[in-house]
Amino acid sequence: MKSTASLTVELDGAGNSVVRRLRSMAPLTLVPRRRGSSATGGAVVHLVGSATSPLGGDDLSLRVRVGAGARLLLRGIAASLALPGHGPGGSRGSIDIDVEDGGTVEYLPEPTVVTSRAEHRAELSVRLADSARACFRETLVLGRSGEEPGGLVSSTSLERGGIPLLRHTFEPGRQRLRASHTHLGGARVLANEVVVWDRDPEPRSEADWALQPLAGGGSLTTVLTADTVTARRRLAEARAVHPSGGELTPVEPAE
Amino acid sequence: MTPAMSTVSLATLALADSRFPGGGHAHSGGLEEAVHRGTVSGSEQLAEFLHGRLHGAGAQAAVFAAAAAHAAARGVPPDHWSLLDAELDARTPAPAQRAASRAQGRGTLRAGRSALPSRALDELHATTGSPHHPVVVGVLLGAGADRSPADTAAAMAYLSISGPASAAVRLLGLDPFEANAAVTALRAETERIAAEAARTAGHRPGSLPATSSPALDLLAEQHQRHHREEGRLFAS
Amino acid sequence: MQAEHQHQGHGQHVHGQYGHRHPVDFDPTSAGPDPFAPAASGSRPVRIGIGGPVGSGKTALTAALCRTLGAELELAVVTNDIYTTEDADFLRQAGVLDPGRVEAVQTGACPHTAIRDDITANLDAVERLQQRYASLDLVLVESGGDNLTAVFSRGLADVQVFVVDVAGGDKVPRKGGPGVTTADLLVVNKVDLAERVGADMAVMLADAHRMRGELAVLAQSLTDDPAASAAADWVRRQVAEHRAAVGPSAE
């Protein structure tokens, strides 16, 4: 199944961020929850069903545009499973986000569980204007408890003002690679969080996470843990030492 | 019968040689930190470390070495080097890894200016100051007569594992035969990675493949922290 | 003394946002002239290598030279600490040099490689110091403690000092090795201990001269002469000869 959903958020005359265009297409359902000023968190939209959790054969894409000065929080609702499906060639999900000057986007999906027979490509492309801000996260759980993960290629591309800040492609790989202490060191959960805000952090390094300022601006937090509860805790710890961490939607404790 | 021609240039061999005086001997590529963590303490664990390093950082470096060799061979304008530099930065999120790559790049550039001077090398230097290691290696080999992105990529992939293997011998007193065998056991994979890197050598810089190694990023950052706190023998 | 922040137009060093005050070694994203381009020899300081076995007193000699010469020469030090940054910390804490004038090099567990076969990290350190202090007269490069075969590459050190001590035994000069036979100056250190360790100074110095021909030999005790006067005189002559050979420092 090929489906395309889209979402546009802009500022209205009163300074509130409002949803101007919204098109859901199964299995991608967008639910506007709130409008609001940037100070109060802006517009909130829930993504039910996820572009990262389709069935085999699906080709899902979501296009998001955040207008100048507007703020959007796009949030996932439940953990999703990358499952095998009916079609050949695996599944693909892509999200393209454009943020205009002074705009802000936070994209905070729930974890994706990569099941044993998954064959999935996830692509996230974020293009920011010079003064735009962004925070986005990816949490990958490599197999349900005791399960080997299937095939996954997750790519992230982030540009600001046409300059590349992050190009990232992660594949869990075979068991031998996952066990290598240069790749995953046997960790089952990989969480990444990118923050491009007003201030960038100093590097911070702990045994299972690191807050890393990127060369072109912004930062990447990398977390490797055995479970999602610990991963969230580490993300929160990284937020606590990020100079802009207090302006972001808090990392909610694991359910 | 005509004598067989060698297909690997002396320049490629010299750059891949651990005796090449480009500063590589002081970099362990995360191995020293892994030793301190206790995750590498013998030859078998070294083999697993090298396997992961080759497929992650090694493959990434090979891609950019091949792309730089391709670019140097066709004579790109100098601003191409800025693009490649920014794209490799964007694929290297750990500041410690960027610093290690630029330190080795600077050293390789210094040695390369004596050994294999070229206009492309001067332009790379003028454009980027302290270039990334794989890009310097690519330019050194691509601007010469040999011009084989695949060989360049293979040399770069090899460098990504030969340095850590040597560091393991020095840090752990490993049997050098076993450590060396752990490197040569990866020859088929190295050739595959080199061939794949050569295949994408002509891509636009923004479209070159990215390969992440999250655990290696954490090791690199921890190495820097521990060097500040208690001192480390290797620069990375 | 030169000011610590001499960013001569290369790099932007825009770190004010976080209140950085440390000297920035280099800005890798800079598109300006490369601070690491080799300076013409006429504009660079003389580089003196100080090598020798572990415990022979290299760091103590280096510290003494810094104290004696620091007021009359623009100088800086590169240390090749073998395991930690202990030597660099010693020099900084001894108050003999501004912390910014000491650079520590990581040698990857191979101190002789770092001064001889692959001098990259040491050259980087020297060039960082030259970038930070534009008118240096002298850079002392202290090797990590090694064995009698370790010598400095001529690509790194213009002249070199090899330090041995009487406690290592009076046979050391006779054993030879490139350090003893080829260094521009051989320092026999800790001569105040000779009697206690049973070293025959006459034999030691005679062997040293026999092994070295015309090359200089100097016996010293930093206990008796904390200023290392004779070694300091030798260093002064090297600086003067370097200046005479290549002209005064360009800056």
Short mmCIF file of C-alpha atoms in Angstrom, two decimals, chain B residues 19-26 32 36 85 89 102-103 106-107 109-110 113 125-130 170-171 223 227 230-235, chain C residues 26-38 81-85 105-110 113-114 117-121 123-124 127-128:
data_model
loop_
_atom_site.label_atom_id
_atom_site.label_comp_id
_atom_site.label_asym_id
_atom_site.label_seq_id
_atom_site.Cartn_x
_atom_site.Cartn_y
_atom_site.Cartn_z
CA ARG B 19 55.74 2.90 8.77
CA PHE B 20 54.15 5.76 6.85
CA PRO B 21 55.05 8.74 9.08
CA GLY B 22 51.62 10.34 9.27
CA GLY B 23 51.00 10.05 13.00
CA GLY B 24 48.85 6.91 12.87
CA HIS B 25 50.93 5.04 15.43
CA ALA B 26 49.51 7.17 18.25
CA GLU B 32 42.54 1.55 24.27
CA HIS B 36 40.19 -0.29 29.86
CA ASP B 85 34.70 17.98 4.36
CA ASP B 89 31.75 15.99 9.42
CA ARG B 102 41.66 15.60 11.36
CA ALA B 103 44.80 14.95 13.41
CA ARG B 106 46.98 16.72 9.04
CA GLY B 107 49.86 14.31 9.70
CA LEU B 109 49.06 15.64 4.58
CA ARG B 110 52.40 16.76 6.01
CA ARG B 113 53.44 16.75 0.67
CA HIS B 125 45.08 21.97 2.20
CA ALA B 126 44.23 25.56 1.29
CA THR B 127 40.48 24.86 1.39
CA THR B 128 40.15 22.81 4.55
CA GLY B 129 43.20 23.60 6.70
CA SER B 130 43.25 20.33 8.62
CA ARG B 170 51.25 -2.79 22.54
CA LEU B 171 48.58 -2.50 25.23
CA HIS B 223 38.55 7.90 25.71
CA HIS B 227 42.48 11.02 28.99
CA GLU B 230 43.72 9.99 34.22
CA GLY B 231 45.79 10.05 31.04
CA ARG B 232 45.78 7.74 28.06
CA LEU B 233 48.65 6.44 25.97
CA PHE B 234 46.95 6.91 22.63
CA ALA B 235 45.46 10.05 21.11
CA PHE C 26 43.37 25.29 15.74
CA ASP C 27 40.05 25.65 14.06
CA PRO C 28 39.63 22.66 11.77
CA THR C 29 36.87 24.37 9.82
CA SER C 30 39.01 27.39 9.11
CA ALA C 31 39.47 28.17 5.47
CA GLY C 32 42.27 30.61 6.25
CA PRO C 33 45.99 30.01 5.99
CA ASP C 34 47.07 26.83 7.69
CA PRO C 35 48.66 27.45 11.06
CA PHE C 36 50.46 24.14 10.66
CA ALA C 37 52.22 25.04 7.46
CA PRO C 38 55.92 24.57 8.08
CA ASP C 81 54.99 11.52 28.74
CA ILE C 82 55.10 7.76 28.73
CA TYR C 83 51.88 7.05 30.48
CA THR C 84 50.15 9.99 32.02
CA THR C 85 50.67 13.70 31.63
CA VAL C 105 52.13 14.40 23.36
CA GLN C 106 50.51 10.95 23.42
CA THR C 107 52.96 8.45 21.97
CA GLY C 108 50.82 5.33 21.67
CA ALA C 109 53.11 3.39 23.99
CA CYS C 110 56.04 3.95 21.64
CA THR C 113 58.60 6.15 17.49
CA ALA C 114 57.18 9.54 18.42
CA ASP C 117 60.22 7.29 13.09
CA ASP C 118 56.96 9.25 13.04
CA ILE C 119 57.36 12.74 14.45
CA THR C 120 53.88 13.93 13.48
CA ALA C 121 52.44 14.40 16.95
CA LEU C 123 55.60 18.53 15.12
CA ASP C 124 51.90 19.28 15.71
CA GLU C 127 53.54 24.15 15.74
CA ARG C 128 50.73 24.71 18.24
#
